[in-house]
PDB file of C-alpha atoms in Angstrom:
ATOM      1  CA  UNK A  17      -6.108   8.647  16.997  1.00  0.00           C
ATOM      2  CA  UNK A  18      -8.949  10.343  18.882  1.00  0.00           C
ATOM      3  CA  UNK A  19      -9.132   7.689  21.614  1.00  0.00           C
ATOM      4  CA  UNK A  20      -8.762   9.293  25.026  1.00  0.00           C
ATOM      5  CA  UNK A  21      -5.851   8.126  27.197  1.00  0.00           C
ATOM      6  CA  UNK A  22      -6.723   6.319  30.395  1.00  0.00           C
ATOM      7  CA  UNK A  23      -6.744   8.407  33.604  1.00  0.00           C
ATOM      8  CA  UNK A  24      -3.800   6.350  34.865  1.00  0.00           C
ATOM      9  CA  UNK A  25      -1.691   7.502  31.900  1.00  0.00           C
ATOM     10  CA  UNK A  26      -2.197  11.191  32.730  1.00  0.00           C
ATOM     11  CA  UNK A  27      -0.106  13.042  35.258  1.00  0.00           C
ATOM     12  CA  UNK A  28      -1.671  15.510  37.670  1.00  0.00           C
ATOM     13  CA  UNK A  29      -0.619  18.363  35.386  1.00  0.00           C
ATOM     14  CA  UNK A  30      -1.992  16.767  32.186  1.00  0.00           C
ATOM     15  CA  UNK A  31      -5.184  17.935  30.507  1.00  0.00           C
ATOM     16  CA  UNK A  32      -7.007  17.262  27.255  1.00  0.00           C
ATOM     17  CA  UNK A  33      -6.237  19.720  24.436  1.00  0.00           C
ATOM     18  CA  UNK A  34      -7.813  18.416  21.233  1.00  0.00           C
ATOM     19  CA  UNK A  35      -8.401  15.250  19.216  1.00  0.00           C
ATOM     20  CA  UNK A  36      -8.454  14.311  15.546  1.00  0.00           C
ATOM     21  CA  UNK A  37      -9.595  11.327  13.508  1.00  0.00           C
ATOM     22  CA  UNK A  38      -7.569   9.256  11.051  1.00  0.00           C
ATOM     23  CA  UNK A  39      -8.664   6.860   8.308  1.00  0.00           C
ATOM     24  CA  UNK A  40      -6.701   5.229   5.487  1.00  0.00           C
ATOM     25  CA  UNK A  41      -7.108   2.720   2.682  1.00  0.00           C
ATOM     26  CA  UNK A  42     -10.869   2.850   2.173  1.00  0.00           C
ATOM     27  CA  UNK A  43     -10.252   1.731  -1.446  1.00  0.00           C
ATOM     28  CA  UNK A  44     -13.906   1.669  -2.439  1.00  0.00           C
ATOM     29  CA  UNK A  45     -15.021   0.018  -5.673  1.00  0.00           C
ATOM     30  CA  UNK A  46     -18.415  -1.234  -6.799  1.00  0.00           C
ATOM     31  CA  UNK A  47     -17.070  -4.787  -7.134  1.00  0.00           C
ATOM     32  CA  UNK A  48     -17.836  -8.203  -5.719  1.00  0.00           C
ATOM     33  CA  UNK A  49     -15.595  -9.518  -2.952  1.00  0.00           C
ATOM     34  CA  UNK A  50     -12.545 -11.379  -4.209  1.00  0.00           C
ATOM     35  CA  UNK A  51      -8.984 -12.306  -3.272  1.00  0.00           C
ATOM     36  CA  UNK A  52      -6.245  -9.923  -4.378  1.00  0.00           C
ATOM     37  CA  UNK A  53      -3.338 -10.958  -6.622  1.00  0.00           C
ATOM     38  CA  UNK A  54      -1.396 -12.578  -3.758  1.00  0.00           C
ATOM     39  CA  UNK A  55      -4.408 -14.721  -2.897  1.00  0.00           C
ATOM     40  CA  UNK A  56      -3.909 -14.235   0.842  1.00  0.00           C
ATOM     41  CA  UNK A  57      -6.655 -11.762   1.726  1.00  0.00           C
ATOM     42  CA  UNK A  58     -10.247 -11.388   0.689  1.00  0.00           C
ATOM     43  CA  UNK A  59     -11.153  -7.854  -0.352  1.00  0.00           C
ATOM     44  CA  UNK A  60     -14.538  -6.365   0.593  1.00  0.00           C
ATOM     45  CA  UNK A  61     -14.658  -3.470  -1.831  1.00  0.00           C
ATOM     46  CA  UNK A  62     -18.312  -2.438  -1.476  1.00  0.00           C
ATOM     47  CA  UNK A  63     -18.279  -2.984   2.280  1.00  0.00           C
ATOM     48  CA  UNK A  64     -15.422  -0.510   2.713  1.00  0.00           C
ATOM     49  CA  UNK A  65     -17.854   2.370   2.283  1.00  0.00           C
ATOM     50  CA  UNK A  66     -19.987   1.013   5.106  1.00  0.00           C
ATOM     51  CA  UNK A  67     -16.922   0.914   7.323  1.00  0.00           C
ATOM     52  CA  UNK A  68     -16.414   4.571   6.489  1.00  0.00           C
ATOM     53  CA  UNK A  69     -19.977   5.264   7.605  1.00  0.00           C
ATOM     54  CA  UNK A  70     -19.277   3.568  10.948  1.00  0.00           C
ATOM     55  CA  UNK A  71     -16.239   5.781  11.470  1.00  0.00           C
ATOM     56  CA  UNK A  72     -18.192   8.916  10.544  1.00  0.00           C
ATOM     57  CA  UNK A  73     -20.996   8.022  12.942  1.00  0.00           C
ATOM     58  CA  UNK A  74     -18.483   7.431  15.720  1.00  0.00           C
ATOM     59  CA  UNK A  75     -16.687  10.749  15.119  1.00  0.00           C
ATOM     60  CA  UNK A  76     -19.977  12.654  14.986  1.00  0.00           C
ATOM     61  CA  UNK A  77     -21.064  11.166  18.323  1.00  0.00           C
ATOM     62  CA  UNK A  78     -17.801  11.820  20.192  1.00  0.00           C
ATOM     63  CA  UNK A  79     -18.355  13.717  23.459  1.00  0.00           C
ATOM     64  CA  UNK A  80     -15.356  15.871  22.498  1.00  0.00           C
ATOM     65  CA  UNK A  81     -15.711  16.525  18.790  1.00  0.00           C
ATOM     66  CA  UNK A  82     -12.473  15.967  16.813  1.00  0.00           C
ATOM     67  CA  UNK A  83     -11.038  19.122  15.308  1.00  0.00           C
ATOM     68  CA  UNK A  84     -10.714  17.370  11.938  1.00  0.00           C
ATOM     69  CA  UNK A  85     -10.230  14.041  10.181  1.00  0.00           C
ATOM     70  CA  UNK A  86      -7.103  13.091   8.221  1.00  0.00           C
ATOM     71  CA  UNK A  87      -7.809  10.902   5.195  1.00  0.00           C
ATOM     72  CA  UNK A  88      -4.537   9.173   4.375  1.00  0.00           C
ATOM     73  CA  UNK A  89      -4.934   8.207   0.708  1.00  0.00           C
ATOM     74  CA  UNK A  90      -6.400   5.284  -1.314  1.00  0.00           C
ATOM     75  CA  UNK A  91      -9.999   6.446  -1.065  1.00  0.00           C
ATOM     76  CA  UNK A  92     -11.013   4.469  -4.150  1.00  0.00           C
ATOM     77  CA  UNK A  93      -9.293   1.395  -5.539  1.00  0.00           C
ATOM     78  CA  UNK A  94      -7.249   1.382  -8.731  1.00  0.00           C
ATOM     79  CA  UNK A  95      -9.628  -1.186 -10.236  1.00  0.00           C
ATOM     80  CA  UNK A  96     -12.140   1.630 -10.786  1.00  0.00           C
ATOM     81  CA  UNK A  97     -10.046   2.861 -13.719  1.00  0.00           C
ATOM     82  CA  UNK A  98     -10.347  -0.499 -15.486  1.00  0.00           C
ATOM     83  CA  UNK A  99     -14.146  -0.226 -15.349  1.00  0.00           C
ATOM     84  CA  UNK A 100     -14.303   3.511 -16.213  1.00  0.00           C
ATOM     85  CA  UNK A 101     -15.856   4.081 -12.794  1.00  0.00           C
ATOM     86  CA  UNK A 102     -13.300   6.434 -11.232  1.00  0.00           C
ATOM     87  CA  UNK A 103     -15.376   9.628 -11.198  1.00  0.00           C
ATOM     88  CA  UNK A 104     -18.564   7.837 -10.150  1.00  0.00           C
ATOM     89  CA  UNK A 105     -16.819   6.095  -7.234  1.00  0.00           C
ATOM     90  CA  UNK A 106     -15.115   9.299  -6.144  1.00  0.00           C
ATOM     91  CA  UNK A 107     -18.419  11.181  -6.178  1.00  0.00           C
ATOM     92  CA  UNK A 108     -20.023   8.389  -4.141  1.00  0.00           C
ATOM     93  CA  UNK A 109     -17.180   8.561  -1.625  1.00  0.00           C
ATOM     94  CA  UNK A 110     -17.301  12.350  -1.284  1.00  0.00           C
ATOM     95  CA  UNK A 111     -21.097  12.314  -0.850  1.00  0.00           C
ATOM     96  CA  UNK A 112     -20.625   9.851   2.012  1.00  0.00           C
ATOM     97  CA  UNK A 113     -18.046  12.077   3.676  1.00  0.00           C
ATOM     98  CA  UNK A 114     -20.523  14.987   3.645  1.00  0.00           C
ATOM     99  CA  UNK A 115     -22.162  13.362   6.674  1.00  0.00           C
ATOM    100  CA  UNK A 116     -19.090  14.196   8.749  1.00  0.00           C
ATOM    101  CA  UNK A 117     -19.496  17.291  10.916  1.00  0.00           C
ATOM    102  CA  UNK A 118     -15.828  18.341  10.925  1.00  0.00           C
ATOM    103  CA  UNK A 119     -13.310  19.257   8.179  1.00  0.00           C
ATOM    104  CA  UNK A 120     -11.451  16.541   6.266  1.00  0.00           C
ATOM    105  CA  UNK A 121      -7.857  16.866   5.093  1.00  0.00           C
ATOM    106  CA  UNK A 122      -7.073  14.597   2.138  1.00  0.00           C
ATOM    107  CA  UNK A 123      -3.722  13.174   1.067  1.00  0.00           C
ATOM    108  CA  UNK A 124      -2.956  11.465  -2.247  1.00  0.00           C
ATOM    109  CA  UNK A 125      -1.498   8.008  -2.831  1.00  0.00           C
ATOM    110  CA  UNK A 126      -0.742   5.861  -5.859  1.00  0.00           C
ATOM    111  CA  UNK A 127      -4.353   4.610  -6.139  1.00  0.00           C
ATOM    112  CA  UNK A 128      -5.465   8.212  -6.620  1.00  0.00           C
ATOM    113  CA  UNK A 129      -2.989   8.385  -9.505  1.00  0.00           C
ATOM    114  CA  UNK A 130      -4.170   5.046 -10.923  1.00  0.00           C
ATOM    115  CA  UNK A 131      -7.537   6.764 -11.352  1.00  0.00           C
ATOM    116  CA  UNK A 132      -6.725  10.415 -12.060  1.00  0.00           C
ATOM    117  CA  UNK A 133      -4.034  12.706 -13.389  1.00  0.00           C
ATOM    118  CA  UNK A 134      -2.328  15.154 -11.048  1.00  0.00           C
ATOM    119  CA  UNK A 135      -4.049  18.014 -12.876  1.00  0.00           C
ATOM    120  CA  UNK A 136      -7.446  16.426 -12.231  1.00  0.00           C
ATOM    121  CA  UNK A 137      -6.686  15.931  -8.529  1.00  0.00           C
ATOM    122  CA  UNK A 138      -5.439  19.501  -8.203  1.00  0.00           C
ATOM    123  CA  UNK A 139      -8.827  20.830  -9.358  1.00  0.00           C
ATOM    124  CA  UNK A 140     -10.902  18.243  -7.482  1.00  0.00           C
ATOM    125  CA  UNK A 141     -12.463  18.235  -4.027  1.00  0.00           C
ATOM    126  CA  UNK A 142      -9.598  16.001  -2.909  1.00  0.00           C
ATOM    127  CA  UNK A 143      -7.448  19.117  -2.909  1.00  0.00           C
ATOM    128  CA  UNK A 144      -7.853  20.520   0.608  1.00  0.00           C
ATOM    129  CA  UNK A 145      -4.880  22.853   0.409  1.00  0.00           C
ATOM    130  CA  UNK A 146      -7.251  25.754   1.051  1.00  0.00           C
ATOM    131  CA  UNK A 147      -7.052  24.786   4.762  1.00  0.00           C
ATOM    132  CA  UNK A 148      -3.471  26.104   4.687  1.00  0.00           C
ATOM    133  CA  UNK A 149      -2.657  28.437   7.610  1.00  0.00           C
ATOM    134  CA  UNK A 150      -0.278  31.041   6.222  1.00  0.00           C
ATOM    135  CA  UNK A 151       2.573  32.235   8.451  1.00  0.00           C
ATOM    136  CA  UNK A 152       2.634  36.006   8.158  1.00  0.00           C
ATOM    137  CA  UNK A 153       6.009  37.582   7.286  1.00  0.00           C
ATOM    138  CA  UNK A 154       7.561  34.186   6.511  1.00  0.00           C
ATOM    139  CA  UNK A 155       7.187  33.696   2.739  1.00  0.00           C
ATOM    140  CA  UNK A 156       9.743  30.860   2.800  1.00  0.00           C
ATOM    141  CA  UNK A 157       7.103  28.695   4.499  1.00  0.00           C
ATOM    142  CA  UNK A 158       4.611  29.161   1.632  1.00  0.00           C
ATOM    143  CA  UNK A 159       4.258  25.838  -0.237  1.00  0.00           C
ATOM    144  CA  UNK A 160       4.656  25.781  -3.999  1.00  0.00           C
ATOM    145  CA  UNK A 161       1.829  24.889  -6.351  1.00  0.00           C
ATOM    146  CA  UNK A 162       4.196  22.307  -7.893  1.00  0.00           C
ATOM    147  CA  UNK A 163       3.463  19.806  -5.104  1.00  0.00           C
ATOM    148  CA  UNK A 164       0.488  19.003  -2.896  1.00  0.00           C
ATOM    149  CA  UNK A 165       1.724  19.849   0.596  1.00  0.00           C
ATOM    150  CA  UNK A 166       0.559  22.302   3.233  1.00  0.00           C
ATOM    151  CA  UNK A 167       0.208  22.729   6.995  1.00  0.00           C
ATOM    152  CA  UNK A 168      -2.465  23.814   9.441  1.00  0.00           C
ATOM    153  CA  UNK A 169      -2.638  24.641  13.139  1.00  0.00           C
ATOM    154  CA  UNK A 170      -5.499  22.884  14.959  1.00  0.00           C
ATOM    155  CA  UNK A 171      -4.392  24.221  18.341  1.00  0.00           C
ATOM    156  CA  UNK A 172      -1.813  26.816  19.416  1.00  0.00           C
ATOM    157  CA  UNK A 173       1.755  25.461  19.265  1.00  0.00           C
ATOM    158  CA  UNK A 174       0.674  22.348  17.313  1.00  0.00           C
ATOM    159  CA  UNK A 175       1.421  22.274  13.576  1.00  0.00           C
ATOM    160  CA  UNK A 176       0.275  19.478  11.251  1.00  0.00           C
ATOM    161  CA  UNK A 177       2.293  19.193   8.029  1.00  0.00           C
ATOM    162  CA  UNK A 178       0.729  17.184   5.178  1.00  0.00           C
ATOM    163  CA  UNK A 179       3.265  16.027   2.609  1.00  0.00           C
ATOM    164  CA  UNK A 180       3.070  14.995  -1.027  1.00  0.00           C
ATOM    165  CA  UNK A 181       4.803  11.601  -0.888  1.00  0.00           C
ATOM    166  CA  UNK A 182       4.131  11.125  -4.621  1.00  0.00           C
ATOM    167  CA  UNK A 183       5.576  14.455  -5.689  1.00  0.00           C
ATOM    168  CA  UNK A 184       7.869  12.424  -7.976  1.00  0.00           C
ATOM    169  CA  UNK A 185       5.888   9.623  -9.600  1.00  0.00           C
ATOM    170  CA  UNK A 186       5.235   8.340 -13.118  1.00  0.00           C
ATOM    171  CA  UNK A 187       1.526   7.811 -12.494  1.00  0.00           C
ATOM    172  CA  UNK A 188      -0.626  10.774 -13.466  1.00  0.00           C
ATOM    173  CA  UNK A 189       2.405  12.823 -14.500  1.00  0.00           C
ATOM    174  CA  UNK A 190       2.611  14.807 -17.729  1.00  0.00           C
ATOM    175  CA  UNK A 191       5.327  13.048 -19.740  1.00  0.00           C
ATOM    176  CA  UNK A 192       6.609  16.382 -21.055  1.00  0.00           C
ATOM    177  CA  UNK A 193       7.222  17.748 -17.545  1.00  0.00           C
ATOM    178  CA  UNK A 194      10.714  18.083 -15.998  1.00  0.00           C
ATOM    179  CA  UNK A 195       9.551  15.973 -13.043  1.00  0.00           C
ATOM    180  CA  UNK A 196       8.719  13.061 -15.338  1.00  0.00           C
ATOM    181  CA  UNK A 197      12.240  13.223 -16.729  1.00  0.00           C
ATOM    182  CA  UNK A 198      13.615  13.354 -13.191  1.00  0.00           C
ATOM    183  CA  UNK A 199      11.577  10.267 -12.255  1.00  0.00           C
ATOM    184  CA  UNK A 200      12.988   8.415 -15.245  1.00  0.00           C
ATOM    185  CA  UNK A 201      16.567   9.264 -14.266  1.00  0.00           C
ATOM    186  CA  UNK A 202      16.064   8.145 -10.658  1.00  0.00           C
ATOM    187  CA  UNK A 203      14.316   4.915 -11.548  1.00  0.00           C
ATOM    188  CA  UNK A 204      16.679   3.898 -14.349  1.00  0.00           C
ATOM    189  CA  UNK A 205      19.640   4.402 -12.014  1.00  0.00           C
ATOM    190  CA  UNK A 206      18.254   2.181  -9.232  1.00  0.00           C
ATOM    191  CA  UNK A 207      16.134  -0.267 -11.258  1.00  0.00           C
ATOM    192  CA  UNK A 208      17.698  -1.967 -14.304  1.00  0.00           C
ATOM    193  CA  UNK A 209      14.698  -4.294 -14.810  1.00  0.00           C
ATOM    194  CA  UNK A 210      12.755  -4.162 -18.070  1.00  0.00           C
ATOM    195  CA  UNK A 211       9.557  -4.249 -16.024  1.00  0.00           C
ATOM    196  CA  UNK A 212       9.936  -1.168 -13.823  1.00  0.00           C
ATOM    197  CA  UNK A 213       7.192  -2.309 -11.453  1.00  0.00           C
ATOM    198  CA  UNK A 214       9.280  -5.356 -10.563  1.00  0.00           C
ATOM    199  CA  UNK A 215      11.603  -5.216  -7.517  1.00  0.00           C
ATOM    200  CA  UNK A 216      13.309  -8.462  -8.574  1.00  0.00           C
ATOM    201  CA  UNK A 217      17.014  -8.403  -7.781  1.00  0.00           C
ATOM    202  CA  UNK A 218      16.937  -4.897  -6.314  1.00  0.00           C
ATOM    203  CA  UNK A 219      18.862  -4.159  -3.135  1.00  0.00           C
ATOM    204  CA  UNK A 220      16.472  -1.236  -2.583  1.00  0.00           C
ATOM    205  CA  UNK A 221      13.055  -2.613  -3.612  1.00  0.00           C
ATOM    206  CA  UNK A 222      11.255   0.694  -3.150  1.00  0.00           C
ATOM    207  CA  UNK A 223      12.553   1.854  -6.536  1.00  0.00           C
ATOM    208  CA  UNK A 224       9.629   0.647  -8.637  1.00  0.00           C
ATOM    209  CA  UNK A 225       7.347   2.551 -10.988  1.00  0.00           C
ATOM    210  CA  UNK A 226       4.229   2.601  -8.798  1.00  0.00           C
ATOM    211  CA  UNK A 227       6.203   4.088  -5.907  1.00  0.00           C
ATOM    212  CA  UNK A 228       7.306   7.694  -5.631  1.00  0.00           C
ATOM    213  CA  UNK A 229       9.244  10.257  -3.679  1.00  0.00           C
ATOM    214  CA  UNK A 230       9.785  13.872  -2.662  1.00  0.00           C
ATOM    215  CA  UNK A 231      11.293  16.552  -4.848  1.00  0.00           C
ATOM    216  CA  UNK A 232      14.167  18.572  -3.441  1.00  0.00           C
ATOM    217  CA  UNK A 233      11.941  21.638  -3.673  1.00  0.00           C
ATOM    218  CA  UNK A 234       9.424  20.093  -1.292  1.00  0.00           C
ATOM    219  CA  UNK A 235      12.148  18.920   1.105  1.00  0.00           C
ATOM    220  CA  UNK A 236      13.596  22.435   1.190  1.00  0.00           C
ATOM    221  CA  UNK A 237      10.142  23.803   1.997  1.00  0.00           C
ATOM    222  CA  UNK A 238       9.700  21.220   4.755  1.00  0.00           C
ATOM    223  CA  UNK A 239      13.036  22.242   6.232  1.00  0.00           C
ATOM    224  CA  UNK A 240      11.887  25.885   6.356  1.00  0.00           C
ATOM    225  CA  UNK A 241       8.644  24.930   8.098  1.00  0.00           C
ATOM    226  CA  UNK A 242      10.425  22.734  10.656  1.00  0.00           C
ATOM    227  CA  UNK A 243      12.986  25.459  11.289  1.00  0.00           C
ATOM    228  CA  UNK A 244      10.180  27.923  11.989  1.00  0.00           C
ATOM    229  CA  UNK A 245       8.421  25.440  14.293  1.00  0.00           C
ATOM    230  CA  UNK A 246      11.638  24.660  16.133  1.00  0.00           C
ATOM    231  CA  UNK A 247      12.378  28.345  16.652  1.00  0.00           C
ATOM    232  CA  UNK A 248       8.857  28.914  17.979  1.00  0.00           C
ATOM    233  CA  UNK A 249       8.811  25.740  20.117  1.00  0.00           C
ATOM    234  CA  UNK A 250       5.915  24.150  18.262  1.00  0.00           C
ATOM    235  CA  UNK A 251       5.048  20.464  18.280  1.00  0.00           C
ATOM    236  CA  UNK A 252       4.908  19.094  14.730  1.00  0.00           C
ATOM    237  CA  UNK A 253       2.981  16.151  13.345  1.00  0.00           C
ATOM    238  CA  UNK A 254       4.068  15.081   9.858  1.00  0.00           C
ATOM    239  CA  UNK A 255       1.247  13.470   7.885  1.00  0.00           C
ATOM    240  CA  UNK A 256       2.391  11.381   4.946  1.00  0.00           C
ATOM    241  CA  UNK A 257       0.990   8.571   2.792  1.00  0.00           C
ATOM    242  CA  UNK A 258       3.257   5.566   3.397  1.00  0.00           C
ATOM    243  CA  UNK A 259       6.561   7.344   2.805  1.00  0.00           C
ATOM    244  CA  UNK A 260       8.272  10.191   4.578  1.00  0.00           C
ATOM    245  CA  UNK A 261      11.687  11.833   4.254  1.00  0.00           C
ATOM    246  CA  UNK A 262      12.306  11.156   7.946  1.00  0.00           C
ATOM    247  CA  UNK A 263      11.081   7.548   7.963  1.00  0.00           C
ATOM    248  CA  UNK A 264       9.719   4.621   5.921  1.00  0.00           C
ATOM    249  CA  UNK A 265      10.654   3.714   2.348  1.00  0.00           C
ATOM    250  CA  UNK A 266      10.250   6.349  -0.347  1.00  0.00           C
ATOM    251  CA  UNK A 267      12.576   7.044  -3.261  1.00  0.00           C
ATOM    252  CA  UNK A 268      14.079   9.994  -1.370  1.00  0.00           C
ATOM    253  CA  UNK A 269      14.389   8.199   1.971  1.00  0.00           C
ATOM    254  CA  UNK A 270      17.001   9.432   4.414  1.00  0.00           C
ATOM    255  CA  UNK A 271      16.978   9.151   8.197  1.00  0.00           C
ATOM    256  CA  UNK A 272      16.143  12.351  10.015  1.00  0.00           C
ATOM    257  CA  UNK A 273      15.288  13.860  13.386  1.00  0.00           C
ATOM    258  CA  UNK A 274      12.787  12.368  15.790  1.00  0.00           C
ATOM    259  CA  UNK A 275       9.605  14.019  14.608  1.00  0.00           C
ATOM    260  CA  UNK A 276       6.132  12.701  15.270  1.00  0.00           C
ATOM    261  CA  UNK A 277       5.188  10.862  12.090  1.00  0.00           C
ATOM    262  CA  UNK A 278       1.629   9.947  11.208  1.00  0.00           C
ATOM    263  CA  UNK A 279       1.307   7.468   8.358  1.00  0.00           C
ATOM    264  CA  UNK A 280      -0.720   4.398   7.499  1.00  0.00           C
ATOM    265  CA  UNK A 281       0.452   1.359   9.517  1.00  0.00           C
ATOM    266  CA  UNK A 282      -0.507  -0.874   6.606  1.00  0.00           C
ATOM    267  CA  UNK A 283      -2.340  -3.318   8.877  1.00  0.00           C
ATOM    268  CA  UNK A 284      -5.974  -2.232   8.936  1.00  0.00           C
ATOM    269  CA  UNK A 285      -7.560  -1.794   5.534  1.00  0.00           C
ATOM    270  CA  UNK A 286     -11.284  -1.109   5.425  1.00  0.00           C
ATOM    271  CA  UNK A 287     -11.676  -3.086   2.221  1.00  0.00           C
ATOM    272  CA  UNK A 288     -10.040  -6.126   3.902  1.00  0.00           C
ATOM    273  CA  UNK A 289     -12.679  -6.349   6.615  1.00  0.00           C
ATOM    274  CA  UNK A 290     -16.143  -7.975   6.580  1.00  0.00           C
ATOM    275  CA  UNK A 291     -19.105  -5.987   7.782  1.00  0.00           C
ATOM    276  CA  UNK A 292     -19.144  -5.469  11.587  1.00  0.00           C
ATOM    277  CA  UNK A 293     -22.923  -5.199  11.850  1.00  0.00           C
ATOM    278  CA  UNK A 294     -25.907  -2.995  10.964  1.00  0.00           C
ATOM    279  CA  UNK A 295     -25.701   0.778  11.051  1.00  0.00           C
ATOM    280  CA  UNK A 296     -27.726   2.521  13.749  1.00  0.00           C
TER     281      UNK A 296
END
């Protein structure tokens, strides 16, 4: 995302404002390479961390330093939980990211919840909600502690909104919580299968247990933020892991206005790539 446009693409009145970096699906694990369950792609789990190092080196050497980096979920693979290596792999990942010279904004995806509970993530270094830029005299734009969403302003009139696309999810959720009960009601209505991770026979295959969605509370908050930005003529970038209430395929999917949406394209995965070469 921090590639500069070609001079031909800029009008005479255009000028560079700021840049930011984006990375998704690192999915690190201290495992040998192997093919995933579909058998179509070889996974390079250990090498994914080296790809991260290449990105960090590139961002640090940019002539115009990015204002920040957006880390769009799946930092460590779900297999870490099976080997009791979740905390060790996370620590290894975070130590690697310390080499970056700019702030990192983290989002959470289902692989984070394969490894950790929501309570753990809330008190971990993957919670970067402290970057939140409060809007004075507009308490309706203050995000709740019940979901992991916030916004920041990297440049005047530009607002980045990071959403919690797994606000409603079984994984990592306290089974005694009202949200867990809400998840059960939603999933049982749309998915009659005994195996809730199976989309077999579903007309809407996104309604499976490892998927998730947005609570109405979070959507109401998002509406308040977008209303404020619209009133103040701000440009808004919505940052969301895989699913967004204005696009893609979450439980709470509905079409919406033409906002700029930043999400993982699902095509480049660091752990799917062999090593590009030695680090300098």
